[in-house]
Amino acid sequence: MKQLEVQIMGQSYLLGCPDGGDSRLLGAVERVDTAMCKIRDGGKVRARDRIAVLAALNLAFDLTDQNAHQPPTTTSAASALPGQPSEKLGVLLARLDEALNRDDRLL
């Protein structure tokens, strides 16, 4: 596993990246950065931790909404159930919880 240095909302982070996962990780960083900057630029929320949580919720909602509009697949019974979070969403939420627990400032 290699590490990539990225920037989210102007702050640098060194992230672990699985081999061959560069483009996916950079795409995720871009989506998170865009979501957080949009919330920040809206002017109503200033605290970075609140911006991060709102961005995470917005992205999770979008992911859940996308999954709800896709036909069920046979790869994962849990993700095919209506109203149940997909496996990927669960992993993302667990990573967010871990990051928030490590540092109350997240960003």
Short mmCIF file of N, CA and C in Angstrom, two decimals:
data_model
loop_
_atom_site.label_atom_id
_atom_site.label_comp_id
_atom_site.label_asym_id
_atom_site.label_seq_id
_atom_site.Cartn_x
_atom_site.Cartn_y
_atom_site.Cartn_z
N MET A 1 0.85 -1.17 0.00
CA MET A 1 0.00 0.00 0.00
C MET A 1 0.90 1.23 0.00
N LYS A 2 0.62 2.14 -0.92
CA LYS A 2 1.41 3.36 -0.96
C LYS A 2 0.61 4.50 -0.35
N GLN A 3 1.24 5.64 -0.25
CA GLN A 3 0.59 6.81 0.34
C GLN A 3 0.55 7.93 -0.69
N LEU A 4 -0.57 8.66 -0.69
CA LEU A 4 -0.73 9.82 -1.55
C LEU A 4 -0.97 11.04 -0.68
N GLU A 5 -0.34 12.14 -1.04
CA GLU A 5 -0.62 13.40 -0.35
C GLU A 5 -1.68 14.13 -1.16
N VAL A 6 -2.75 14.50 -0.48
CA VAL A 6 -3.87 15.19 -1.13
C VAL A 6 -4.23 16.44 -0.33
N GLN A 7 -5.04 17.28 -0.93
CA GLN A 7 -5.54 18.45 -0.22
C GLN A 7 -7.05 18.45 -0.25
N ILE A 8 -7.62 18.71 0.92
CA ILE A 8 -9.06 18.85 1.05
C ILE A 8 -9.30 20.16 1.77
N MET A 9 -10.02 21.03 1.13
CA MET A 9 -10.32 22.36 1.66
C MET A 9 -9.04 23.08 2.11
N GLY A 10 -7.98 22.94 1.31
CA GLY A 10 -6.74 23.64 1.57
C GLY A 10 -5.81 22.99 2.58
N GLN A 11 -6.22 21.88 3.17
CA GLN A 11 -5.40 21.19 4.17
C GLN A 11 -4.84 19.91 3.56
N SER A 12 -3.56 19.65 3.81
CA SER A 12 -2.90 18.46 3.27
C SER A 12 -3.15 17.24 4.15
N TYR A 13 -3.30 16.09 3.48
CA TYR A 13 -3.48 14.81 4.16
C TYR A 13 -2.63 13.77 3.45
N LEU A 14 -2.04 12.89 4.20
CA LEU A 14 -1.30 11.76 3.65
C LEU A 14 -2.20 10.54 3.84
N LEU A 15 -2.68 9.97 2.73
CA LEU A 15 -3.64 8.88 2.79
C LEU A 15 -3.05 7.59 2.25
N GLY A 16 -3.38 6.49 2.89
CA GLY A 16 -3.00 5.18 2.38
C GLY A 16 -3.83 4.86 1.16
N CYS A 17 -3.19 4.28 0.16
CA CYS A 17 -3.89 3.98 -1.09
C CYS A 17 -3.51 2.57 -1.54
N PRO A 18 -4.50 1.70 -1.77
CA PRO A 18 -4.19 0.36 -2.26
C PRO A 18 -3.58 0.43 -3.66
N ASP A 19 -2.76 -0.53 -3.99
CA ASP A 19 -2.15 -0.58 -5.31
C ASP A 19 -3.23 -0.55 -6.38
N GLY A 20 -3.04 0.32 -7.35
CA GLY A 20 -4.00 0.45 -8.45
C GLY A 20 -5.22 1.28 -8.10
N GLY A 21 -5.29 1.83 -6.89
CA GLY A 21 -6.47 2.59 -6.48
C GLY A 21 -6.31 4.10 -6.56
N ASP A 22 -5.22 4.56 -7.18
CA ASP A 22 -4.93 5.99 -7.24
C ASP A 22 -6.10 6.81 -7.79
N SER A 23 -6.59 6.43 -8.95
CA SER A 23 -7.63 7.24 -9.60
C SER A 23 -8.93 7.23 -8.79
N ARG A 24 -9.27 6.09 -8.19
CA ARG A 24 -10.48 6.04 -7.37
C ARG A 24 -10.34 6.92 -6.13
N LEU A 25 -9.17 6.85 -5.47
CA LEU A 25 -8.95 7.66 -4.28
C LEU A 25 -8.95 9.14 -4.63
N LEU A 26 -8.28 9.50 -5.71
CA LEU A 26 -8.25 10.91 -6.11
C LEU A 26 -9.64 11.40 -6.50
N GLY A 27 -10.43 10.54 -7.11
CA GLY A 27 -11.82 10.90 -7.43
C GLY A 27 -12.64 11.13 -6.17
N ALA A 28 -12.42 10.27 -5.17
CA ALA A 28 -13.13 10.44 -3.89
C ALA A 28 -12.70 11.72 -3.20
N VAL A 29 -11.39 12.01 -3.22
CA VAL A 29 -10.89 13.24 -2.61
C VAL A 29 -11.51 14.45 -3.31
N GLU A 30 -11.60 14.40 -4.63
CA GLU A 30 -12.19 15.52 -5.37
C GLU A 30 -13.65 15.72 -5.00
N ARG A 31 -14.40 14.62 -4.86
CA ARG A 31 -15.81 14.74 -4.49
C ARG A 31 -15.97 15.31 -3.08
N VAL A 32 -15.14 14.85 -2.14
CA VAL A 32 -15.21 15.36 -0.77
C VAL A 32 -14.81 16.83 -0.73
N ASP A 33 -13.73 17.18 -1.41
CA ASP A 33 -13.28 18.57 -1.44
C ASP A 33 -14.35 19.47 -2.03
N THR A 34 -14.93 19.06 -3.13
CA THR A 34 -15.98 19.86 -3.78
C THR A 34 -17.18 20.03 -2.85
N ALA A 35 -17.60 18.94 -2.22
CA ALA A 35 -18.76 19.00 -1.31
C ALA A 35 -18.47 19.92 -0.13
N MET A 36 -17.28 19.80 0.45
CA MET A 36 -16.95 20.62 1.62
C MET A 36 -16.80 22.09 1.24
N CYS A 37 -16.17 22.37 0.11
CA CYS A 37 -16.00 23.76 -0.32
C CYS A 37 -17.35 24.40 -0.64
N LYS A 38 -18.26 23.63 -1.22
CA LYS A 38 -19.60 24.14 -1.53
C LYS A 38 -20.32 24.55 -0.24
N ILE A 39 -20.23 23.73 0.79
CA ILE A 39 -20.86 24.05 2.07
C ILE A 39 -20.20 25.28 2.69
N ARG A 40 -18.86 25.30 2.70
CA ARG A 40 -18.12 26.43 3.26
C ARG A 40 -18.47 27.71 2.52
N ASP A 41 -18.51 27.65 1.20
CA ASP A 41 -18.77 28.84 0.39
C ASP A 41 -20.22 29.32 0.51
N GLY A 42 -21.10 28.44 0.99
CA GLY A 42 -22.48 28.84 1.25
C GLY A 42 -22.57 29.85 2.38
N GLY A 43 -21.53 29.89 3.22
CA GLY A 43 -21.40 30.92 4.24
C GLY A 43 -22.12 30.69 5.55
N LYS A 44 -22.92 29.65 5.66
CA LYS A 44 -23.69 29.47 6.90
C LYS A 44 -22.97 28.62 7.92
N VAL A 45 -22.02 27.81 7.49
CA VAL A 45 -21.30 26.92 8.39
C VAL A 45 -19.81 27.23 8.29
N ARG A 46 -19.18 27.45 9.43
CA ARG A 46 -17.76 27.80 9.43
C ARG A 46 -16.87 26.70 10.03
N ALA A 47 -17.37 25.96 10.99
CA ALA A 47 -16.55 24.95 11.68
C ALA A 47 -16.24 23.80 10.73
N ARG A 48 -14.96 23.49 10.60
CA ARG A 48 -14.53 22.45 9.66
C ARG A 48 -15.14 21.09 9.99
N ASP A 49 -15.29 20.76 11.27
CA ASP A 49 -15.86 19.46 11.60
C ASP A 49 -17.32 19.38 11.18
N ARG A 50 -18.05 20.47 11.33
CA ARG A 50 -19.46 20.48 10.90
C ARG A 50 -19.57 20.41 9.38
N ILE A 51 -18.67 21.12 8.70
CA ILE A 51 -18.64 21.06 7.24
C ILE A 51 -18.38 19.62 6.79
N ALA A 52 -17.42 18.95 7.45
CA ALA A 52 -17.08 17.57 7.09
C ALA A 52 -18.26 16.64 7.30
N VAL A 53 -18.95 16.78 8.42
CA VAL A 53 -20.09 15.91 8.70
C VAL A 53 -21.22 16.17 7.71
N LEU A 54 -21.51 17.43 7.41
CA LEU A 54 -22.56 17.75 6.44
C LEU A 54 -22.20 17.22 5.05
N ALA A 55 -20.94 17.36 4.66
CA ALA A 55 -20.51 16.84 3.36
C ALA A 55 -20.64 15.32 3.33
N ALA A 56 -20.23 14.65 4.41
CA ALA A 56 -20.33 13.19 4.47
C ALA A 56 -21.79 12.75 4.38
N LEU A 57 -22.66 13.45 5.08
CA LEU A 57 -24.09 13.10 5.02
C LEU A 57 -24.65 13.33 3.62
N ASN A 58 -24.28 14.43 2.99
CA ASN A 58 -24.76 14.70 1.63
C ASN A 58 -24.27 13.63 0.66
N LEU A 59 -23.00 13.26 0.75
CA LEU A 59 -22.46 12.23 -0.14
C LEU A 59 -23.09 10.87 0.14
N ALA A 60 -23.30 10.54 1.41
CA ALA A 60 -23.94 9.28 1.76
C ALA A 60 -25.38 9.24 1.26
N PHE A 61 -26.07 10.36 1.39
CA PHE A 61 -27.45 10.44 0.90
C PHE A 61 -27.48 10.23 -0.61
N ASP A 62 -26.56 10.89 -1.32
CA ASP A 62 -26.49 10.72 -2.78
C ASP A 62 -26.22 9.27 -3.15
N LEU A 63 -25.31 8.62 -2.42
CA LEU A 63 -24.98 7.23 -2.68
C LEU A 63 -26.18 6.32 -2.41
N THR A 64 -26.86 6.56 -1.31
CA THR A 64 -28.05 5.78 -0.97
C THR A 64 -29.14 5.99 -2.01
N ASP A 65 -29.29 7.25 -2.45
CA ASP A 65 -30.30 7.57 -3.47
C ASP A 65 -29.98 6.87 -4.78
N GLN A 66 -28.71 6.85 -5.16
CA GLN A 66 -28.30 6.15 -6.38
C GLN A 66 -28.59 4.66 -6.28
N ASN A 67 -28.28 4.08 -5.12
CA ASN A 67 -28.51 2.65 -4.93
C ASN A 67 -30.00 2.31 -4.96
N ALA A 68 -30.83 3.23 -4.47
CA ALA A 68 -32.27 2.98 -4.45
C ALA A 68 -32.85 2.96 -5.87
N HIS A 69 -32.20 3.66 -6.80
CA HIS A 69 -32.70 3.73 -8.17
C HIS A 69 -32.06 2.72 -9.10
N GLN A 70 -31.19 1.86 -8.57
CA GLN A 70 -30.57 0.82 -9.39
C GLN A 70 -31.25 -0.50 -9.11
N PRO A 71 -31.35 -1.35 -10.13
CA PRO A 71 -31.94 -2.67 -9.88
C PRO A 71 -31.05 -3.47 -8.94
N PRO A 72 -31.64 -4.30 -8.08
CA PRO A 72 -30.85 -5.12 -7.15
C PRO A 72 -29.91 -6.05 -7.91
N THR A 73 -28.75 -6.27 -7.32
CA THR A 73 -27.80 -7.22 -7.91
C THR A 73 -27.71 -8.43 -7.00
N THR A 74 -27.13 -9.48 -7.51
CA THR A 74 -27.01 -10.70 -6.71
C THR A 74 -25.69 -10.75 -5.95
N THR A 75 -24.84 -9.69 -6.08
CA THR A 75 -23.54 -9.73 -5.43
C THR A 75 -23.63 -9.54 -3.93
N SER A 76 -24.61 -8.79 -3.45
CA SER A 76 -24.71 -8.54 -2.02
C SER A 76 -26.17 -8.47 -1.62
N ALA A 77 -26.60 -9.42 -0.83
CA ALA A 77 -28.00 -9.43 -0.41
C ALA A 77 -28.33 -8.21 0.43
N ALA A 78 -27.40 -7.75 1.25
CA ALA A 78 -27.67 -6.60 2.13
C ALA A 78 -27.88 -5.34 1.33
N SER A 79 -27.13 -5.14 0.24
CA SER A 79 -27.28 -3.91 -0.52
C SER A 79 -28.54 -3.93 -1.37
N ALA A 80 -29.14 -5.09 -1.57
CA ALA A 80 -30.33 -5.19 -2.39
C ALA A 80 -31.60 -4.90 -1.60
N LEU A 81 -31.51 -4.86 -0.29
CA LEU A 81 -32.70 -4.62 0.51
C LEU A 81 -33.03 -3.13 0.54
N PRO A 82 -34.28 -2.75 0.27
CA PRO A 82 -34.65 -1.34 0.32
C PRO A 82 -34.45 -0.78 1.72
N GLY A 83 -33.91 0.43 1.79
CA GLY A 83 -33.72 1.09 3.08
C GLY A 83 -32.48 0.67 3.83
N GLN A 84 -31.73 -0.32 3.33
CA GLN A 84 -30.52 -0.78 3.99
C GLN A 84 -29.32 -0.12 3.32
N PRO A 85 -28.34 0.34 4.10
CA PRO A 85 -27.16 0.95 3.48
C PRO A 85 -26.36 -0.10 2.73
N SER A 86 -25.74 0.33 1.65
CA SER A 86 -24.89 -0.59 0.90
C SER A 86 -23.64 -0.89 1.70
N GLU A 87 -22.94 -1.93 1.30
CA GLU A 87 -21.70 -2.31 1.98
C GLU A 87 -20.68 -1.18 1.87
N LYS A 88 -20.58 -0.54 0.71
CA LYS A 88 -19.63 0.56 0.52
C LYS A 88 -19.97 1.73 1.43
N LEU A 89 -21.25 2.03 1.55
CA LEU A 89 -21.67 3.12 2.42
C LEU A 89 -21.30 2.81 3.87
N GLY A 90 -21.49 1.57 4.28
CA GLY A 90 -21.12 1.17 5.64
C GLY A 90 -19.63 1.34 5.89
N VAL A 91 -18.82 0.98 4.89
CA VAL A 91 -17.38 1.14 5.01
C VAL A 91 -17.01 2.62 5.12
N LEU A 92 -17.63 3.45 4.28
CA LEU A 92 -17.35 4.89 4.32
C LEU A 92 -17.75 5.49 5.67
N LEU A 93 -18.90 5.10 6.17
CA LEU A 93 -19.35 5.63 7.47
C LEU A 93 -18.44 5.17 8.59
N ALA A 94 -17.95 3.93 8.52
CA ALA A 94 -17.02 3.44 9.54
C ALA A 94 -15.71 4.22 9.49
N ARG A 95 -15.24 4.53 8.28
CA ARG A 95 -14.01 5.32 8.15
C ARG A 95 -14.21 6.73 8.68
N LEU A 96 -15.37 7.32 8.46
CA LEU A 96 -15.66 8.65 8.98
C LEU A 96 -15.70 8.61 10.50
N ASP A 97 -16.35 7.60 11.07
CA ASP A 97 -16.38 7.46 12.53
C ASP A 97 -14.98 7.33 13.10
N GLU A 98 -14.15 6.53 12.43
CA GLU A 98 -12.77 6.34 12.90
C GLU A 98 -12.00 7.66 12.87
N ALA A 99 -12.16 8.41 11.80
CA ALA A 99 -11.45 9.69 11.68
C ALA A 99 -11.93 10.68 12.74
N LEU A 100 -13.22 10.72 12.98
CA LEU A 100 -13.76 11.64 13.98
C LEU A 100 -13.33 11.24 15.39
N ASN A 101 -13.21 9.95 15.66
CA ASN A 101 -12.78 9.50 16.96
C ASN A 101 -11.30 9.75 17.21
N ARG A 102 -10.50 9.71 16.16
CA ARG A 102 -9.06 9.95 16.29
C ARG A 102 -8.75 11.39 16.63
N ASP A 103 -9.52 12.31 16.06
CA ASP A 103 -9.20 13.73 16.20
C ASP A 103 -10.50 14.51 16.18
N ASP A 104 -10.82 15.17 17.26
CA ASP A 104 -12.10 15.88 17.29
C ASP A 104 -12.15 17.04 16.32
N ARG A 105 -11.03 17.39 15.70
CA ARG A 105 -11.02 18.47 14.72
C ARG A 105 -11.13 17.93 13.30
N LEU A 106 -11.10 16.67 13.05
CA LEU A 106 -11.13 16.00 11.76
C LEU A 106 -10.26 16.68 10.72
N LEU A 107 -10.52 17.92 10.43
CA LEU A 107 -9.74 18.61 9.40
C LEU A 107 -9.01 19.73 10.04
#
